[in-house]
């Protein structure tokens, strides 16, 4: 009897964690989109005032933000100039967000200063729209995934007993 109780609690706990991990993925999407909104806002200000290169802006941003967040920025910076199909979506971003970020980096690297202001403005606006969409999705689905994991674990335990 004790073995069944321990096994059942392990099944419930593991399925609960599976549901919670899906919630964490949604939260990570929000964090990454917010990071890019902050970076491109910072980059726009630096490009227009100091006329720094994208590499110099990235280094200045890295010095002001925790280094764990900047690995995502560095990855997309290194993909600058490559075709969209050649760049893997390593961070499992929404496909539209992934394409938008790559296009922004490519546009910044190959545009004039006057065009960069317009391009980044539009890019930030689109990123904010995606942020709101993902925030709604997170708020709507976070409890559902956790409870779904819990109920799946309970269902499995009932079936096994």
PDB file of C-alpha atoms in Angstrom:
ATOM      1  CA  UNK A   1       0.000   0.000   0.000  1.00  0.00           C
ATOM      2  CA  UNK A   2       2.840   2.387   0.869  1.00  0.00           C
ATOM      3  CA  UNK A   3       4.499   1.658  -2.461  1.00  0.00           C
ATOM      4  CA  UNK A   4       1.301   2.569  -4.336  1.00  0.00           C
ATOM      5  CA  UNK A   5       1.028   5.810  -2.402  1.00  0.00           C
ATOM      6  CA  UNK A   6       4.634   6.781  -3.145  1.00  0.00           C
ATOM      7  CA  UNK A   7       4.290   5.833  -6.814  1.00  0.00           C
ATOM      8  CA  UNK A   8       1.046   7.746  -7.161  1.00  0.00           C
ATOM      9  CA  UNK A   9       2.501  10.847  -5.578  1.00  0.00           C
ATOM     10  CA  UNK A  10       5.520  10.653  -7.912  1.00  0.00           C
ATOM     11  CA  UNK A  11       3.265  10.351 -10.956  1.00  0.00           C
ATOM     12  CA  UNK A  12       1.128  13.297  -9.859  1.00  0.00           C
ATOM     13  CA  UNK A  13       4.148  15.421  -9.032  1.00  0.00           C
ATOM     14  CA  UNK A  14       5.923  14.686 -12.321  1.00  0.00           C
ATOM     15  CA  UNK A  15       2.842  15.393 -14.421  1.00  0.00           C
ATOM     16  CA  UNK A  16       2.302  18.617 -12.470  1.00  0.00           C
ATOM     17  CA  UNK A  17       5.877  19.635 -13.296  1.00  0.00           C
ATOM     18  CA  UNK A  18       5.333  18.865 -16.983  1.00  0.00           C
ATOM     19  CA  UNK A  19       2.356  21.223 -17.022  1.00  0.00           C
ATOM     20  CA  UNK A  20       4.296  23.849 -15.102  1.00  0.00           C
ATOM     21  CA  UNK A  21       7.231  23.613 -17.531  1.00  0.00           C
ATOM     22  CA  UNK A  22       4.879  24.599 -20.357  1.00  0.00           C
ATOM     23  CA  UNK A  23       3.931  27.676 -18.307  1.00  0.00           C
ATOM     24  CA  UNK A  24       7.622  28.489 -17.859  1.00  0.00           C
ATOM     25  CA  UNK A  25       8.134  28.348 -21.637  1.00  0.00           C
ATOM     26  CA  UNK A  26       5.388  30.921 -22.104  1.00  0.00           C
ATOM     27  CA  UNK A  27       6.985  33.154 -19.462  1.00  0.00           C
ATOM     28  CA  UNK A  28      10.365  32.795 -21.180  1.00  0.00           C
ATOM     29  CA  UNK A  29       8.813  33.987 -24.453  1.00  0.00           C
ATOM     30  CA  UNK A  30       7.585  37.117 -22.673  1.00  0.00           C
ATOM     31  CA  UNK A  31      11.008  37.731 -21.148  1.00  0.00           C
ATOM     32  CA  UNK A  32      12.797  37.416 -24.495  1.00  0.00           C
ATOM     33  CA  UNK A  33      10.373  39.713 -26.310  1.00  0.00           C
ATOM     34  CA  UNK A  34      10.720  42.290 -23.528  1.00  0.00           C
ATOM     35  CA  UNK A  35      14.510  42.035 -23.766  1.00  0.00           C
ATOM     36  CA  UNK A  36      14.378  42.852 -27.473  1.00  0.00           C
ATOM     37  CA  UNK A  37      12.004  45.770 -26.899  1.00  0.00           C
ATOM     38  CA  UNK A  38      14.473  47.205 -24.381  1.00  0.00           C
ATOM     39  CA  UNK A  39      17.472  46.541 -26.609  1.00  0.00           C
ATOM     40  CA  UNK A  40      16.010  48.140 -29.718  1.00  0.00           C
ATOM     41  CA  UNK A  41      14.823  51.155 -27.718  1.00  0.00           C
ATOM     42  CA  UNK A  42      18.348  51.503 -26.321  1.00  0.00           C
ATOM     43  CA  UNK A  43      19.853  50.961 -29.784  1.00  0.00           C
ATOM     44  CA  UNK A  44      17.642  53.581 -31.418  1.00  0.00           C
ATOM     45  CA  UNK A  45      18.673  56.188 -28.881  1.00  0.00           C
ATOM     46  CA  UNK A  46      22.361  55.336 -29.281  1.00  0.00           C
ATOM     47  CA  UNK A  47      22.290  55.241 -33.067  1.00  0.00           C
ATOM     48  CA  UNK A  48      20.562  58.595 -33.367  1.00  0.00           C
ATOM     49  CA  UNK A  49      22.593  60.439 -30.715  1.00  0.00           C
ATOM     50  CA  UNK A  50      26.070  58.925 -30.749  1.00  0.00           C
ATOM     51  CA  UNK A  51      26.016  57.158 -34.135  1.00  0.00           C
ATOM     52  CA  UNK A  52      27.629  54.031 -32.729  1.00  0.00           C
ATOM     53  CA  UNK A  53      27.799  50.792 -34.670  1.00  0.00           C
ATOM     54  CA  UNK A  54      25.556  47.882 -33.782  1.00  0.00           C
ATOM     55  CA  UNK A  55      28.494  46.017 -32.239  1.00  0.00           C
ATOM     56  CA  UNK A  56      29.342  48.963 -29.975  1.00  0.00           C
ATOM     57  CA  UNK A  57      25.707  49.329 -28.974  1.00  0.00           C
ATOM     58  CA  UNK A  58      25.526  45.640 -28.108  1.00  0.00           C
ATOM     59  CA  UNK A  59      28.615  45.931 -25.909  1.00  0.00           C
ATOM     60  CA  UNK A  60      27.220  48.996 -24.119  1.00  0.00           C
ATOM     61  CA  UNK A  61      23.913  47.202 -23.573  1.00  0.00           C
ATOM     62  CA  UNK A  62      25.728  44.125 -22.228  1.00  0.00           C
ATOM     63  CA  UNK A  63      27.516  46.256 -19.646  1.00  0.00           C
ATOM     64  CA  UNK A  64      24.189  47.607 -18.359  1.00  0.00           C
ATOM     65  CA  UNK A  65      22.214  44.336 -18.357  1.00  0.00           C
ATOM     66  CA  UNK A  66      22.912  40.947 -16.804  1.00  0.00           C
ATOM     67  CA  UNK A  67      25.113  38.846 -19.055  1.00  0.00           C
ATOM     68  CA  UNK A  68      22.699  35.878 -18.971  1.00  0.00           C
ATOM     69  CA  UNK A  69      20.198  37.859 -21.011  1.00  0.00           C
ATOM     70  CA  UNK A  70      22.682  39.050 -23.600  1.00  0.00           C
ATOM     71  CA  UNK A  71      23.492  35.611 -25.005  1.00  0.00           C
ATOM     72  CA  UNK A  72      20.199  35.809 -26.890  1.00  0.00           C
ATOM     73  CA  UNK A  73      21.171  39.201 -28.306  1.00  0.00           C
ATOM     74  CA  UNK A  74      24.616  37.955 -29.285  1.00  0.00           C
ATOM     75  CA  UNK A  75      23.129  34.971 -31.076  1.00  0.00           C
ATOM     76  CA  UNK A  76      20.899  37.152 -33.227  1.00  0.00           C
ATOM     77  CA  UNK A  77      23.682  39.683 -33.789  1.00  0.00           C
ATOM     78  CA  UNK A  78      25.968  36.943 -35.129  1.00  0.00           C
ATOM     79  CA  UNK A  79      23.237  35.894 -37.574  1.00  0.00           C
ATOM     80  CA  UNK A  80      23.247  39.375 -39.101  1.00  0.00           C
ATOM     81  CA  UNK A  81      23.386  39.185 -42.893  1.00  0.00           C
ATOM     82  CA  UNK A  82      22.311  35.540 -43.156  1.00  0.00           C
ATOM     83  CA  UNK A  83      19.175  34.419 -44.946  1.00  0.00           C
ATOM     84  CA  UNK A  84      16.109  33.780 -42.785  1.00  0.00           C
ATOM     85  CA  UNK A  85      16.025  30.099 -43.719  1.00  0.00           C
ATOM     86  CA  UNK A  86      19.651  29.612 -42.656  1.00  0.00           C
ATOM     87  CA  UNK A  87      19.096  30.868 -39.099  1.00  0.00           C
ATOM     88  CA  UNK A  88      17.811  28.285 -36.643  1.00  0.00           C
ATOM     89  CA  UNK A  89      15.224  29.276 -34.071  1.00  0.00           C
ATOM     90  CA  UNK A  90      17.376  28.137 -31.147  1.00  0.00           C
ATOM     91  CA  UNK A  91      15.338  29.898 -28.451  1.00  0.00           C
ATOM     92  CA  UNK A  92      12.043  28.487 -29.785  1.00  0.00           C
ATOM     93  CA  UNK A  93      10.508  31.888 -30.315  1.00  0.00           C
ATOM     94  CA  UNK A  94       7.252  32.368 -32.149  1.00  0.00           C
ATOM     95  CA  UNK A  95       8.106  32.202 -35.854  1.00  0.00           C
ATOM     96  CA  UNK A  96       6.827  35.739 -36.515  1.00  0.00           C
ATOM     97  CA  UNK A  97       8.899  37.177 -33.657  1.00  0.00           C
ATOM     98  CA  UNK A  98      11.964  35.273 -34.866  1.00  0.00           C
ATOM     99  CA  UNK A  99      11.627  36.702 -38.383  1.00  0.00           C
ATOM    100  CA  UNK A 100      10.958  40.205 -37.073  1.00  0.00           C
ATOM    101  CA  UNK A 101      14.085  40.189 -34.896  1.00  0.00           C
ATOM    102  CA  UNK A 102      16.265  38.930 -37.745  1.00  0.00           C
ATOM    103  CA  UNK A 103      14.843  41.549 -40.091  1.00  0.00           C
ATOM    104  CA  UNK A 104      15.476  44.293 -37.531  1.00  0.00           C
ATOM    105  CA  UNK A 105      19.114  43.285 -37.076  1.00  0.00           C
ATOM    106  CA  UNK A 106      19.613  43.063 -40.845  1.00  0.00           C
ATOM    107  CA  UNK A 107      17.907  46.419 -41.405  1.00  0.00           C
ATOM    108  CA  UNK A 108      19.984  48.165 -38.765  1.00  0.00           C
ATOM    109  CA  UNK A 109      23.165  46.772 -40.227  1.00  0.00           C
ATOM    110  CA  UNK A 110      22.467  47.824 -43.805  1.00  0.00           C
ATOM    111  CA  UNK A 111      20.370  51.020 -43.602  1.00  0.00           C
ATOM    112  CA  UNK A 112      21.077  54.701 -43.342  1.00  0.00           C
ATOM    113  CA  UNK A 113      20.538  56.608 -40.094  1.00  0.00           C
ATOM    114  CA  UNK A 114      17.301  58.211 -41.281  1.00  0.00           C
ATOM    115  CA  UNK A 115      15.834  54.836 -42.257  1.00  0.00           C
ATOM    116  CA  UNK A 116      16.979  53.171 -39.039  1.00  0.00           C
ATOM    117  CA  UNK A 117      14.794  55.433 -36.887  1.00  0.00           C
ATOM    118  CA  UNK A 118      11.684  54.520 -38.869  1.00  0.00           C
ATOM    119  CA  UNK A 119      12.571  50.805 -39.036  1.00  0.00           C
ATOM    120  CA  UNK A 120      13.271  50.489 -35.319  1.00  0.00           C
ATOM    121  CA  UNK A 121      10.127  52.460 -34.426  1.00  0.00           C
ATOM    122  CA  UNK A 122       8.007  50.076 -36.459  1.00  0.00           C
ATOM    123  CA  UNK A 123       9.892  47.058 -35.108  1.00  0.00           C
ATOM    124  CA  UNK A 124       9.372  48.114 -31.492  1.00  0.00           C
ATOM    125  CA  UNK A 125       5.684  48.677 -32.176  1.00  0.00           C
ATOM    126  CA  UNK A 126       5.374  45.171 -33.640  1.00  0.00           C
ATOM    127  CA  UNK A 127       7.341  43.652 -30.757  1.00  0.00           C
ATOM    128  CA  UNK A 128       5.000  45.348 -28.279  1.00  0.00           C
ATOM    129  CA  UNK A 129       2.014  43.885 -30.144  1.00  0.00           C
ATOM    130  CA  UNK A 130       3.577  40.416 -29.942  1.00  0.00           C
ATOM    131  CA  UNK A 131       4.323  41.017 -26.261  1.00  0.00           C
ATOM    132  CA  UNK A 132       0.663  41.806 -25.575  1.00  0.00           C
ATOM    133  CA  UNK A 133      -0.463  38.748 -27.548  1.00  0.00           C
ATOM    134  CA  UNK A 134       1.925  36.474 -25.639  1.00  0.00           C
ATOM    135  CA  UNK A 135       0.991  38.086 -22.320  1.00  0.00           C
ATOM    136  CA  UNK A 136      -2.682  37.314 -22.972  1.00  0.00           C
ATOM    137  CA  UNK A 137      -1.746  33.768 -23.944  1.00  0.00           C
ATOM    138  CA  UNK A 138       0.319  33.396 -20.763  1.00  0.00           C
ATOM    139  CA  UNK A 139      -2.445  34.761 -18.529  1.00  0.00           C
ATOM    140  CA  UNK A 140      -5.040  32.591 -20.240  1.00  0.00           C
ATOM    141  CA  UNK A 141      -3.076  29.334 -20.350  1.00  0.00           C
ATOM    142  CA  UNK A 142      -0.726  29.337 -17.347  1.00  0.00           C
ATOM    143  CA  UNK A 143      -3.231  27.958 -14.835  1.00  0.00           C
ATOM    144  CA  UNK A 144      -4.705  25.644 -17.438  1.00  0.00           C
ATOM    145  CA  UNK A 145      -1.376  23.896 -18.159  1.00  0.00           C
ATOM    146  CA  UNK A 146      -0.600  23.455 -14.473  1.00  0.00           C
ATOM    147  CA  UNK A 147      -4.058  22.070 -13.677  1.00  0.00           C
ATOM    148  CA  UNK A 148      -4.034  19.910 -16.784  1.00  0.00           C
ATOM    149  CA  UNK A 149      -0.775  18.360 -15.634  1.00  0.00           C
ATOM    150  CA  UNK A 150      -2.221  17.737 -12.180  1.00  0.00           C
ATOM    151  CA  UNK A 151      -5.418  16.155 -13.497  1.00  0.00           C
ATOM    152  CA  UNK A 152      -3.509  13.996 -15.976  1.00  0.00           C
ATOM    153  CA  UNK A 153      -1.386  12.677 -13.126  1.00  0.00           C
ATOM    154  CA  UNK A 154      -4.442  11.969 -11.004  1.00  0.00           C
ATOM    155  CA  UNK A 155      -6.120  10.227 -13.963  1.00  0.00           C
ATOM    156  CA  UNK A 156      -3.079   8.038 -14.544  1.00  0.00           C
ATOM    157  CA  UNK A 157      -2.993   7.106 -10.858  1.00  0.00           C
ATOM    158  CA  UNK A 158      -6.699   6.197 -10.910  1.00  0.00           C
ATOM    159  CA  UNK A 159      -6.188   4.042 -13.998  1.00  0.00           C
ATOM    160  CA  UNK A 160      -3.198   2.265 -12.456  1.00  0.00           C
ATOM    161  CA  UNK A 161      -4.925   1.565  -9.158  1.00  0.00           C
TER     162      UNK A 161
END
